mmCIF file of C-alpha atoms in Angstrom:
data_model
loop_
_atom_site.group_PDB
_atom_site.id
_atom_site.type_symbol
_atom_site.label_atom_id
_atom_site.label_comp_id
_atom_site.label_asym_id
_atom_site.label_seq_id
_atom_site.Cartn_x
_atom_site.Cartn_y
_atom_site.Cartn_z
ATOM 1 C CA TYR Z 7 12.173 -48.822 2.258
ATOM 2 C CA TYR Z 8 9.541 -51.031 3.650
ATOM 3 C CA LEU Z 9 9.270 -53.287 0.845
ATOM 4 C CA GLN Z 10 12.718 -53.769 1.294
ATOM 5 C CA LYS Z 11 12.123 -54.641 4.972
ATOM 6 C CA GLY Z 12 10.007 -57.715 4.007
ATOM 7 C CA CYS Z 13 6.349 -55.801 3.844
ATOM 8 C CA GLU Z 14 3.802 -56.185 1.459
ATOM 9 C CA ILE Z 15 1.573 -53.575 -0.056
ATOM 10 C CA TYR Z 16 -1.922 -53.730 1.794
ATOM 11 C CA ALA Z 17 -3.462 -50.722 -0.260
ATOM 12 C CA GLU Z 18 -2.084 -47.486 -2.012
ATOM 13 C CA SER Z 19 -3.958 -44.990 -3.865
ATOM 14 C CA GLU Z 20 -3.642 -41.175 -5.078
ATOM 15 C CA LYS Z 21 -6.581 -39.373 -4.250
ATOM 16 C CA ALA Z 22 -6.530 -35.596 -5.690
ATOM 17 C CA GLY Z 23 -2.668 -35.596 -6.029
ATOM 18 C CA ASN Z 24 -2.301 -36.764 -2.404
ATOM 19 C CA LEU Z 25 -0.472 -40.629 -1.939
ATOM 20 C CA PHE Z 26 -1.350 -43.000 0.698
ATOM 21 C CA ALA Z 27 0.228 -46.412 1.032
ATOM 22 C CA THR Z 28 -0.446 -49.084 4.009
ATOM 23 C CA LEU Z 29 2.502 -51.875 4.123
ATOM 24 C CA VAL Z 30 2.150 -55.102 6.419
ATOM 25 C CA ASN Z 31 4.350 -57.608 7.789
ATOM 26 C CA GLY Z 32 2.652 -59.767 9.973
ATOM 27 C CA GLU Z 33 1.519 -57.536 12.939
ATOM 28 C CA PHE Z 34 3.908 -54.696 12.138
ATOM 29 C CA MET Z 35 2.186 -51.937 10.077
ATOM 30 C CA ALA Z 36 3.608 -48.670 8.189
ATOM 31 C CA HIS Z 37 1.005 -46.249 6.884
ATOM 32 C CA ILE Z 38 2.588 -43.785 4.963
ATOM 33 C CA TYR Z 39 1.009 -40.457 3.193
ATOM 34 C CA TRP Z 40 1.875 -37.390 1.677
ATOM 35 C CA PHE Z 41 -0.349 -34.167 1.251
ATOM 36 C CA LYS Z 42 -0.163 -32.228 -1.892
ATOM 37 C CA TYR Z 43 -1.238 -28.950 -0.913
ATOM 38 C CA ASN Z 44 1.362 -28.194 1.750
ATOM 39 C CA GLY Z 45 4.338 -30.965 0.847
ATOM 40 C CA GLU Z 46 3.693 -32.933 4.476
ATOM 41 C CA LEU Z 47 4.752 -36.450 4.761
ATOM 42 C CA ASN Z 48 3.583 -38.699 7.690
ATOM 43 C CA VAL Z 49 4.279 -42.063 8.824
ATOM 44 C CA VAL Z 50 2.357 -43.925 10.920
ATOM 45 C CA LEU Z 51 3.844 -47.047 12.741
ATOM 46 C CA SER Z 52 2.885 -49.901 14.671
ATOM 47 C CA ASP Z 53 4.140 -53.233 15.952
ATOM 48 C CA THR Z 54 0.589 -54.805 16.322
ATOM 49 C CA ALA Z 55 -1.828 -53.241 13.732
ATOM 50 C CA GLY Z 56 -0.857 -55.502 10.728
ATOM 51 C CA ASP Z 57 -2.792 -58.179 11.510
ATOM 52 C CA MET Z 58 -6.003 -56.316 13.041
ATOM 53 C CA LEU Z 59 -6.823 -54.826 9.108
ATOM 54 C CA PRO Z 60 -9.864 -56.401 7.235
ATOM 55 C CA PRO Z 61 -8.629 -58.755 4.660
ATOM 56 C CA ALA Z 62 -7.271 -56.949 1.654
ATOM 57 C CA GLN Z 63 -9.701 -58.378 -0.763
ATOM 58 C CA SER Z 64 -13.084 -59.479 -0.206
ATOM 59 C CA PRO Z 65 -14.646 -60.807 -3.120
ATOM 60 C CA GLU Z 66 -17.090 -63.101 -1.946
ATOM 61 C CA ILE Z 67 -19.115 -60.024 -0.195
ATOM 62 C CA ALA Z 68 -19.736 -58.613 -3.532
ATOM 63 C CA GLN Z 69 -21.761 -61.643 -4.314
ATOM 64 C CA GLY Z 70 -25.471 -61.885 -3.455
ATOM 65 C CA SER Z 71 -29.277 -60.901 -4.410
ATOM 66 C CA VAL Z 72 -29.415 -58.058 -1.756
ATOM 67 C CA LYS Z 73 -29.828 -54.668 -3.019
ATOM 68 C CA PRO Z 74 -27.203 -52.584 -1.415
ATOM 69 C CA SER Z 75 -28.906 -49.695 0.693
ATOM 70 C CA VAL Z 76 -28.138 -46.784 3.261
ATOM 71 C CA THR Z 77 -30.647 -46.128 6.065
ATOM 72 C CA GLN Z 78 -30.773 -43.338 8.507
ATOM 73 C CA MET Z 79 -32.236 -44.555 11.715
ATOM 74 C CA ARG Z 80 -35.208 -42.444 12.789
ATOM 75 C CA ASP Z 81 -34.574 -40.551 16.152
ATOM 76 C CA SER Z 82 -37.614 -38.844 17.124
ATOM 77 C CA SER Z 83 -37.269 -38.999 20.722
ATOM 78 C CA ASN Z 84 -33.832 -36.824 20.995
ATOM 79 C CA VAL Z 85 -32.991 -33.344 19.292
ATOM 80 C CA ASN Z 86 -29.814 -35.382 17.975
ATOM 81 C CA GLY Z 87 -28.276 -38.506 17.703
ATOM 82 C CA MET Z 88 -26.832 -40.450 14.568
ATOM 83 C CA CYS Z 89 -26.941 -44.055 13.462
ATOM 84 C CA CYS Z 90 -26.483 -44.849 10.021
ATOM 85 C CA ILE Z 91 -26.772 -48.697 8.171
ATOM 86 C CA VAL Z 92 -25.062 -49.447 4.807
ATOM 87 C CA GLN Z 93 -26.213 -53.029 3.871
ATOM 88 C CA LEU Z 94 -23.754 -54.961 1.383
ATOM 89 C CA PRO Z 95 -25.100 -56.878 -1.623
ATOM 90 C CA ASP Z 96 -24.533 -60.149 0.214
ATOM 91 C CA GLY Z 97 -26.819 -59.116 2.970
ATOM 92 C CA SER Z 98 -23.961 -57.970 5.500
ATOM 93 C CA PHE Z 99 -23.794 -54.487 7.179
ATOM 94 C CA ILE Z 100 -21.649 -51.250 7.934
ATOM 95 C CA VAL Z 101 -22.921 -49.521 10.810
ATOM 96 C CA TYR Z 102 -22.044 -46.079 11.722
ATOM 97 C CA ASP Z 103 -22.220 -45.192 15.349
ATOM 98 C CA GLY Z 104 -25.734 -46.160 17.058
ATOM 99 C CA SER Z 105 -27.110 -42.780 19.094
ATOM 100 C CA TYR Z 106 -28.262 -42.972 22.465
ATOM 101 C CA GLU Z 107 -28.472 -46.123 24.655
ATOM 102 C CA LYS Z 108 -32.410 -46.192 24.448
ATOM 103 C CA ARG Z 109 -32.449 -46.402 20.829
ATOM 104 C CA ALA Z 110 -30.503 -49.708 20.608
ATOM 105 C CA GLY Z 111 -33.755 -51.791 20.377
ATOM 106 C CA LYS Z 112 -34.720 -49.992 17.297
ATOM 107 C CA VAL Z 113 -31.014 -50.011 15.554
ATOM 108 C CA LEU Z 114 -31.032 -53.739 16.208
ATOM 109 C CA ALA Z 115 -34.389 -54.348 15.457
ATOM 110 C CA GLN Z 116 -33.756 -52.527 12.107
ATOM 111 C CA ILE Z 117 -30.277 -54.506 11.358
ATOM 112 C CA GLU Z 118 -32.672 -57.851 12.105
ATOM 113 C CA ASP Z 119 -35.183 -56.996 9.897
ATOM 114 C CA LEU Z 120 -32.884 -56.255 6.974
ATOM 115 C CA HIS Z 121 -31.069 -59.674 7.702
ATOM 116 C CA VAL Z 122 -31.298 -62.449 4.912
ATOM 117 C CA GLY Z 123 -30.394 -65.780 5.441
ATOM 118 C CA GLN Z 124 -29.436 -68.070 8.228
ATOM 119 C CA GLY Z 125 -27.721 -67.364 11.176
ATOM 120 C CA LYS Z 126 -27.008 -64.013 13.003
ATOM 121 C CA PRO Z 127 -26.680 -60.969 11.115
ATOM 122 C CA LEU Z 128 -23.092 -60.124 10.201
ATOM 123 C CA ILE Z 129 -21.673 -56.559 10.664
ATOM 124 C CA ARG Z 130 -18.724 -56.389 8.650
ATOM 125 C CA ALA Z 131 -17.324 -53.009 10.167
ATOM 126 C CA TRP Z 132 -18.737 -51.013 13.198
ATOM 127 C CA VAL Z 133 -17.608 -47.491 12.551
ATOM 128 C CA LEU Z 134 -17.555 -45.184 15.440
ATOM 129 C CA THR Z 135 -17.053 -41.653 14.429
ATOM 130 C CA HIS Z 136 -16.090 -40.227 18.091
ATOM 131 C CA SER Z 137 -17.005 -41.380 21.541
ATOM 132 C CA HIS Z 138 -19.758 -38.445 22.326
ATOM 133 C CA ASP Z 139 -22.790 -40.007 24.030
ATOM 134 C CA ASP Z 140 -25.317 -39.425 21.090
ATOM 135 C CA HIS Z 141 -23.410 -41.543 19.103
ATOM 136 C CA HIS Z 142 -21.576 -44.592 20.924
ATOM 137 C CA PRO Z 143 -24.022 -45.838 23.685
ATOM 138 C CA THR Z 144 -26.078 -48.131 21.420
ATOM 139 C CA PHE Z 145 -22.683 -50.137 20.477
ATOM 140 C CA SER Z 146 -21.807 -49.991 24.103
ATOM 141 C CA TYR Z 147 -25.317 -51.699 25.115
ATOM 142 C CA ILE Z 148 -25.317 -54.031 22.085
ATOM 143 C CA CYS Z 149 -21.651 -55.315 23.122
ATOM 144 C CA ASN Z 150 -22.979 -56.016 27.084
ATOM 145 C CA LYS Z 151 -26.450 -57.038 26.474
ATOM 146 C CA LYS Z 152 -27.033 -58.179 22.669
ATOM 147 C CA ALA Z 153 -23.851 -59.670 21.520
ATOM 148 C CA ASP Z 154 -25.052 -62.958 20.939
ATOM 149 C CA LYS Z 155 -27.544 -61.325 18.591
ATOM 150 C CA VAL Z 156 -25.168 -60.363 15.967
ATOM 151 C CA GLU Z 157 -21.552 -61.210 14.690
ATOM 152 C CA VAL Z 158 -19.327 -58.005 14.407
ATOM 153 C CA GLU Z 159 -15.967 -58.404 12.404
ATOM 154 C CA TYR Z 160 -13.931 -54.923 13.204
ATOM 155 C CA VAL Z 161 -14.663 -52.099 14.663
ATOM 156 C CA ILE Z 162 -13.141 -49.018 13.187
ATOM 157 C CA PHE Z 163 -12.299 -45.806 15.224
ATOM 158 C CA ALA Z 164 -9.720 -43.043 15.872
ATOM 159 C CA PRO Z 165 -9.129 -42.199 19.351
ATOM 160 C CA ILE Z 166 -7.123 -39.238 20.869
ATOM 161 C CA GLU Z 167 -5.088 -39.618 23.850
ATOM 162 C CA GLU Z 168 -6.906 -40.014 27.244
ATOM 163 C CA ASN Z 169 -5.307 -37.017 28.770
ATOM 164 C CA LEU Z 170 -5.961 -34.362 26.177
ATOM 165 C CA ALA Z 171 -9.470 -35.695 25.726
ATOM 166 C CA VAL Z 172 -9.948 -34.743 29.428
ATOM 167 C CA LYS Z 173 -8.268 -31.683 28.894
ATOM 168 C CA ILE Z 174 -11.180 -30.211 26.322
ATOM 169 C CA GLY Z 175 -14.011 -31.779 28.198
ATOM 170 C CA GLY Z 176 -14.165 -34.811 25.753
ATOM 171 C CA ASP Z 177 -15.419 -38.078 26.593
ATOM 172 C CA GLN Z 178 -12.888 -40.781 27.379
ATOM 173 C CA TYR Z 179 -14.611 -43.822 26.448
ATOM 174 C CA PHE Z 180 -12.365 -44.848 23.587
ATOM 175 C CA ASN Z 181 -9.722 -44.997 26.164
ATOM 176 C CA ASN Z 182 -11.505 -46.790 28.903
ATOM 177 C CA LYS Z 183 -14.399 -48.939 28.697
ATOM 178 C CA PHE Z 184 -14.467 -49.158 24.856
ATOM 179 C CA HIS Z 185 -11.881 -52.255 24.615
ATOM 180 C CA GLU Z 186 -13.595 -54.069 27.077
ATOM 181 C CA ASP Z 187 -16.682 -53.973 25.107
ATOM 182 C CA VAL Z 188 -15.034 -54.984 21.840
ATOM 183 C CA ALA Z 189 -13.852 -58.458 23.939
ATOM 184 C CA LYS Z 190 -17.529 -59.242 24.452
ATOM 185 C CA LEU Z 191 -18.064 -58.973 20.747
ATOM 186 C CA GLY Z 192 -15.137 -61.059 19.745
ATOM 187 C CA ALA Z 193 -14.475 -58.542 16.939
ATOM 188 C CA LYS Z 194 -11.067 -56.858 15.852
ATOM 189 C CA THR Z 195 -10.010 -53.454 16.595
ATOM 190 C CA VAL Z 196 -8.827 -50.979 13.604
ATOM 191 C CA TYR Z 197 -7.142 -48.219 14.254
ATOM 192 C CA ALA Z 198 -7.850 -45.836 11.264
ATOM 193 C CA HIS Z 199 -5.456 -42.926 9.789
ATOM 194 C CA THR Z 200 -5.966 -40.663 7.206
ATOM 195 C CA GLY Z 201 -5.846 -42.206 3.532
ATOM 196 C CA MET Z 202 -6.505 -45.410 4.957
ATOM 197 C CA GLU Z 203 -8.714 -47.824 2.553
ATOM 198 C CA PHE Z 204 -10.413 -50.744 3.594
ATOM 199 C CA THR Z 205 -12.115 -53.261 0.973
ATOM 200 C CA PHE Z 206 -15.579 -55.532 1.441
ATOM 201 C CA GLY Z 207 -16.114 -57.030 -1.823
ATOM 202 C CA ASN Z 208 -16.605 -54.090 -4.771
ATOM 203 C CA PHE Z 209 -17.275 -51.652 -1.780
ATOM 204 C CA LYS Z 210 -14.358 -49.474 -0.568
ATOM 205 C CA MET Z 211 -14.132 -47.341 2.710
ATOM 206 C CA GLU Z 212 -11.811 -44.551 2.551
ATOM 207 C CA VAL Z 213 -10.524 -42.939 5.442
ATOM 208 C CA LEU Z 214 -10.645 -39.067 4.541
ATOM 209 C CA LEU Z 215 -9.490 -37.837 7.855
ATOM 210 C CA ALA Z 216 -8.688 -39.152 11.265
ATOM 211 C CA ALA Z 217 -7.947 -37.311 14.612
ATOM 212 C CA ASP Z 218 -4.534 -37.510 13.742
ATOM 213 C CA ASP Z 219 -3.954 -34.685 11.438
ATOM 214 C CA LEU Z 220 -5.845 -32.523 13.613
ATOM 215 C CA PHE Z 221 -4.636 -33.217 17.038
ATOM 216 C CA LYS Z 222 -1.098 -33.455 16.558
ATOM 217 C CA VAL Z 223 -0.676 -30.037 15.663
ATOM 218 C CA GLY Z 224 -2.699 -28.295 17.745
ATOM 219 C CA ASN Z 225 -5.335 -27.212 15.305
ATOM 220 C CA HIS Z 226 -8.333 -28.780 16.582
ATOM 221 C CA ASN Z 227 -9.956 -25.478 18.469
ATOM 222 C CA ASP Z 228 -9.394 -27.430 21.770
ATOM 223 C CA TYR Z 229 -12.762 -28.795 20.064
ATOM 224 C CA PHE Z 230 -13.761 -32.700 20.969
ATOM 225 C CA ASN Z 231 -15.954 -32.654 17.807
ATOM 226 C CA ASN Z 232 -13.014 -32.472 15.635
ATOM 227 C CA SER Z 233 -11.592 -35.963 16.807
ATOM 228 C CA SER Z 234 -14.389 -37.191 14.610
ATOM 229 C CA LEU Z 235 -13.427 -40.201 11.909
ATOM 230 C CA VAL Z 236 -14.533 -38.716 8.386
ATOM 231 C CA THR Z 237 -15.248 -41.631 6.071
ATOM 232 C CA ARG Z 238 -16.349 -42.511 2.421
ATOM 233 C CA ILE Z 239 -18.045 -45.675 1.130
ATOM 234 C CA TYR Z 240 -17.736 -46.182 -2.633
ATOM 235 C CA THR Z 241 -18.399 -48.286 -5.609
ATOM 236 C CA GLU Z 242 -17.427 -47.570 -9.253
ATOM 237 C CA ASP Z 243 -20.226 -45.252 -9.322
ATOM 238 C CA TYR Z 244 -22.005 -44.407 -6.325
ATOM 239 C CA SER Z 245 -20.431 -42.737 -3.158
ATOM 240 C CA ALA Z 246 -21.843 -41.870 0.365
ATOM 241 C CA LEU Z 247 -19.920 -39.633 2.845
ATOM 242 C CA PHE Z 248 -20.153 -39.937 6.704
ATOM 243 C CA THR Z 249 -18.715 -36.720 8.677
ATOM 244 C CA GLY Z 250 -19.752 -37.706 12.430
ATOM 245 C CA ASP Z 251 -19.544 -34.206 13.915
ATOM 246 C CA ILE Z 252 -16.539 -33.043 12.436
ATOM 247 C CA GLY Z 253 -16.115 -28.835 12.683
ATOM 248 C CA LYS Z 254 -14.657 -26.139 10.631
ATOM 249 C CA GLU Z 255 -11.410 -26.714 11.394
ATOM 250 C CA GLY Z 256 -11.733 -30.632 10.226
ATOM 251 C CA THR Z 257 -13.507 -29.617 7.063
ATOM 252 C CA ASN Z 258 -11.194 -26.783 5.979
ATOM 253 C CA LEU Z 259 -8.399 -29.236 6.287
ATOM 254 C CA MET Z 260 -10.169 -31.449 3.887
ATOM 255 C CA THR Z 261 -10.966 -28.821 1.599
ATOM 256 C CA ASP Z 262 -7.475 -27.715 1.012
ATOM 257 C CA VAL Z 263 -6.631 -31.672 0.803
ATOM 258 C CA TYR Z 264 -8.733 -33.029 -1.402
ATOM 259 C CA GLY Z 265 -11.115 -30.046 -3.262
ATOM 260 C CA ASP Z 266 -13.617 -31.479 -5.612
ATOM 261 C CA TYR Z 267 -12.461 -35.111 -5.072
ATOM 262 C CA LEU Z 268 -15.163 -34.466 -1.791
ATOM 263 C CA LYS Z 269 -17.924 -34.877 -4.280
ATOM 264 C CA SER Z 270 -20.570 -37.621 -2.940
ATOM 265 C CA ASP Z 271 -23.731 -38.485 -3.790
ATOM 266 C CA TYR Z 272 -24.948 -39.261 -0.128
ATOM 267 C CA CYS Z 273 -24.067 -37.135 2.770
ATOM 268 C CA GLN Z 274 -24.383 -37.261 6.390
ATOM 269 C CA VAL Z 275 -24.478 -33.797 7.144
ATOM 270 C CA SER Z 276 -21.850 -32.978 10.087
ATOM 271 C CA HIS Z 277 -22.734 -32.109 13.496
ATOM 272 C CA HIS Z 278 -26.651 -32.671 13.057
ATOM 273 C CA GLY Z 279 -26.682 -29.912 10.703
ATOM 274 C CA VAL Z 280 -26.145 -26.943 13.316
ATOM 275 C CA GLU Z 281 -22.059 -27.048 13.109
ATOM 276 C CA ASP Z 282 -20.185 -24.014 11.724
ATOM 277 C CA VAL Z 283 -19.120 -26.174 9.120
ATOM 278 C CA PRO Z 284 -19.007 -23.577 5.900
ATOM 279 C CA LEU Z 285 -21.093 -23.644 3.122
ATOM 280 C CA GLU Z 286 -18.050 -24.036 0.479
ATOM 281 C CA PHE Z 287 -17.583 -27.883 1.988
ATOM 282 C CA TYR Z 288 -20.830 -28.820 1.203
ATOM 283 C CA GLU Z 289 -20.533 -27.074 -2.291
ATOM 284 C CA LEU Z 290 -17.360 -29.579 -3.073
ATOM 285 C CA VAL Z 291 -19.511 -32.502 -1.473
ATOM 286 C CA GLU Z 292 -22.311 -31.509 -3.890
ATOM 287 C CA ALA Z 293 -24.611 -34.536 -2.688
ATOM 288 C CA ALA Z 294 -28.172 -35.196 -4.002
ATOM 289 C CA ILE Z 295 -28.991 -36.843 -0.835
ATOM 290 C CA LEU Z 296 -28.459 -34.896 2.505
ATOM 291 C CA ALA Z 297 -28.949 -36.632 5.514
ATOM 292 C CA TYR Z 298 -29.290 -34.876 9.025
ATOM 293 C CA PRO Z 299 -29.408 -36.909 12.169
ATOM 294 C CA CYS Z 300 -31.679 -34.413 14.013
ATOM 295 C CA ASN Z 301 -34.970 -33.775 14.518
ATOM 296 C CA GLN Z 302 -37.336 -30.977 13.007
ATOM 297 C CA TRP Z 303 -37.161 -28.526 15.899
ATOM 298 C CA LEU Z 304 -33.326 -28.066 15.627
ATOM 299 C CA TYR Z 305 -33.072 -28.262 11.576
ATOM 300 C CA ASP Z 306 -35.648 -25.305 12.199
ATOM 301 C CA GLN Z 307 -33.556 -23.397 14.382
ATOM 302 C CA LYS Z 308 -32.107 -20.134 13.446
ATOM 303 C CA GLU Z 309 -29.578 -19.497 15.949
ATOM 304 C CA ARG Z 310 -27.082 -22.406 14.691
ATOM 305 C CA HIS Z 311 -26.107 -22.465 10.959
ATOM 306 C CA TYR Z 312 -29.342 -21.488 9.580
ATOM 307 C CA ASP Z 313 -28.046 -19.749 6.426
ATOM 308 C CA VAL Z 314 -26.233 -22.837 5.358
ATOM 309 C CA ARG Z 315 -29.210 -25.218 5.582
ATOM 310 C CA MET Z 316 -31.255 -22.707 3.741
ATOM 311 C CA ALA Z 317 -28.382 -22.367 1.178
ATOM 312 C CA LEU Z 318 -28.120 -26.329 0.386
ATOM 313 C CA GLU Z 319 -31.892 -26.460 0.079
ATOM 314 C CA GLU Z 320 -31.886 -24.004 -2.956
ATOM 315 C CA ARG Z 321 -28.820 -25.784 -4.516
ATOM 316 C CA SER Z 322 -30.187 -27.387 -7.873
ATOM 317 C CA TYR Z 323 -27.675 -30.362 -6.929
ATOM 318 C CA THR Z 324 -29.901 -31.016 -3.628
ATOM 319 C CA LYS Z 325 -32.513 -33.370 -4.131
ATOM 320 C CA GLU Z 326 -33.587 -34.725 -0.996
ATOM 321 C CA ILE Z 327 -33.142 -33.714 2.601
ATOM 322 C CA LEU Z 328 -34.138 -36.562 5.051
ATOM 323 C CA ILE Z 329 -34.299 -35.610 8.795
ATOM 324 C CA ALA Z 330 -34.026 -38.474 11.141
ATOM 325 C CA GLY Z 331 -36.432 -37.082 13.689
ATOM 326 C CA VAL Z 332 -39.696 -36.984 11.220
ATOM 327 C CA GLY Z 333 -38.578 -40.346 9.700
ATOM 328 C CA GLN Z 334 -36.878 -43.611 9.002
ATOM 329 C CA PHE Z 335 -35.268 -43.439 5.236
ATOM 330 C CA THR Z 336 -34.056 -46.129 3.238
ATOM 331 C CA ARG Z 337 -32.368 -45.005 -0.147
ATOM 332 C CA GLU Z 338 -31.068 -47.818 -2.305
ATOM 333 C CA TRP Z 339 -27.412 -47.706 -3.106
ATOM 334 C CA GLY Z 340 -26.917 -45.940 -6.525
ATOM 335 C CA ILE Z 341 -30.441 -43.641 -6.665
ATOM 336 C CA THR Z 342 -30.405 -41.038 -9.261
ATOM 337 C CA PHE Z 343 -32.408 -38.205 -10.015
ATOM 338 C CA ALA Z 344 -32.964 -36.507 -12.890
ATOM 339 C CA ASP Z 345 -31.412 -33.039 -13.457
ATOM 340 C CA ASP Z 346 -34.617 -31.025 -12.940
ATOM 341 C CA ALA Z 347 -35.820 -32.936 -10.138
ATOM 342 C CA PRO Z 348 -37.554 -30.696 -7.003
ATOM 343 C CA LEU Z 349 -36.354 -30.899 -3.875
ATOM 344 C CA SER Z 350 -37.711 -33.390 -1.893
ATOM 345 C CA MET Z 351 -37.992 -33.194 1.897
ATOM 346 C CA PRO Z 352 -40.202 -36.161 2.981
ATOM 347 C CA GLU Z 353 -42.547 -36.087 6.252
ATOM 348 C CA TYR Z 354 -41.159 -32.620 6.992
ATOM 349 C CA LYS Z 355 -43.530 -29.648 7.588
ATOM 350 C CA ARG Z 356 -42.144 -26.130 7.500
ATOM 351 C CA LYS Z 357 -43.140 -24.323 10.425
ATOM 352 C CA ARG Z 358 -44.202 -20.662 9.458
#
């Protein structure tokens, strides 16, 4: 229908039997997706989003001598806080969240340390998983105080409606100051929807879950963390999953929709590792590297989901557990481990 209306296919894919397609015509966008497990069809229309999307093909980003990597930023001053930095082959970046405002200097310094070549560091996409204050304030600070230090092309997010955010006690940043902040960067704003896919050279970013699919039908349990945007960056032979603070309602839906398609090499563990996300989800992900955006005290806490953390330590596929409070860890994209490699938890000391 939309092809007949003059649209072109921006991206389309089949994932675990689910069908996704994004079509554009100038500013107009239609994003259509169908879930196999329940036969649900969704159509998202916009009269303004079509020209806000990243280029459908970006071959130049695949060029360069930089070894791609994923860095989980150290955050030793807080119980929680999240920031991950992906560096692409041409030296540009994809940034996830950023943690508290007082961590902004460290985040910017790490980007500058990794930067190669002339000019300012180029951030292809800054992904904000949700707007809690342990995730977005570094982004806001850089927009207002250090916008001249970086170039940001796209900011990717998935807000929920302001009145609903207020009703369930959530943060309203995305509906208020956020747009002023993005304008100071001169970046384009991308509203993400489940099944969308963006291309950055030979790296792809797929949206596995956006807030639409929980908050449109009320199965979010009045829990703001379920507005978290879940995405995965992948190449032909490696993938990194970023879950934000998604709750059990969100991971249960992804389990139903994707099953073992969720398998990833690197996984940012949801809600600092202390959420009620069931072990079943992580067993489908089966990640060799688990990145916990928390300090050691929180990781060791027995009152909140300790059994899942301990079970993941015992899984043969778990090769590294990286805790942000005890170190800053950069892992080369594509890193592999021997099948019999023992579990490594660098800089972590088990409290007896």
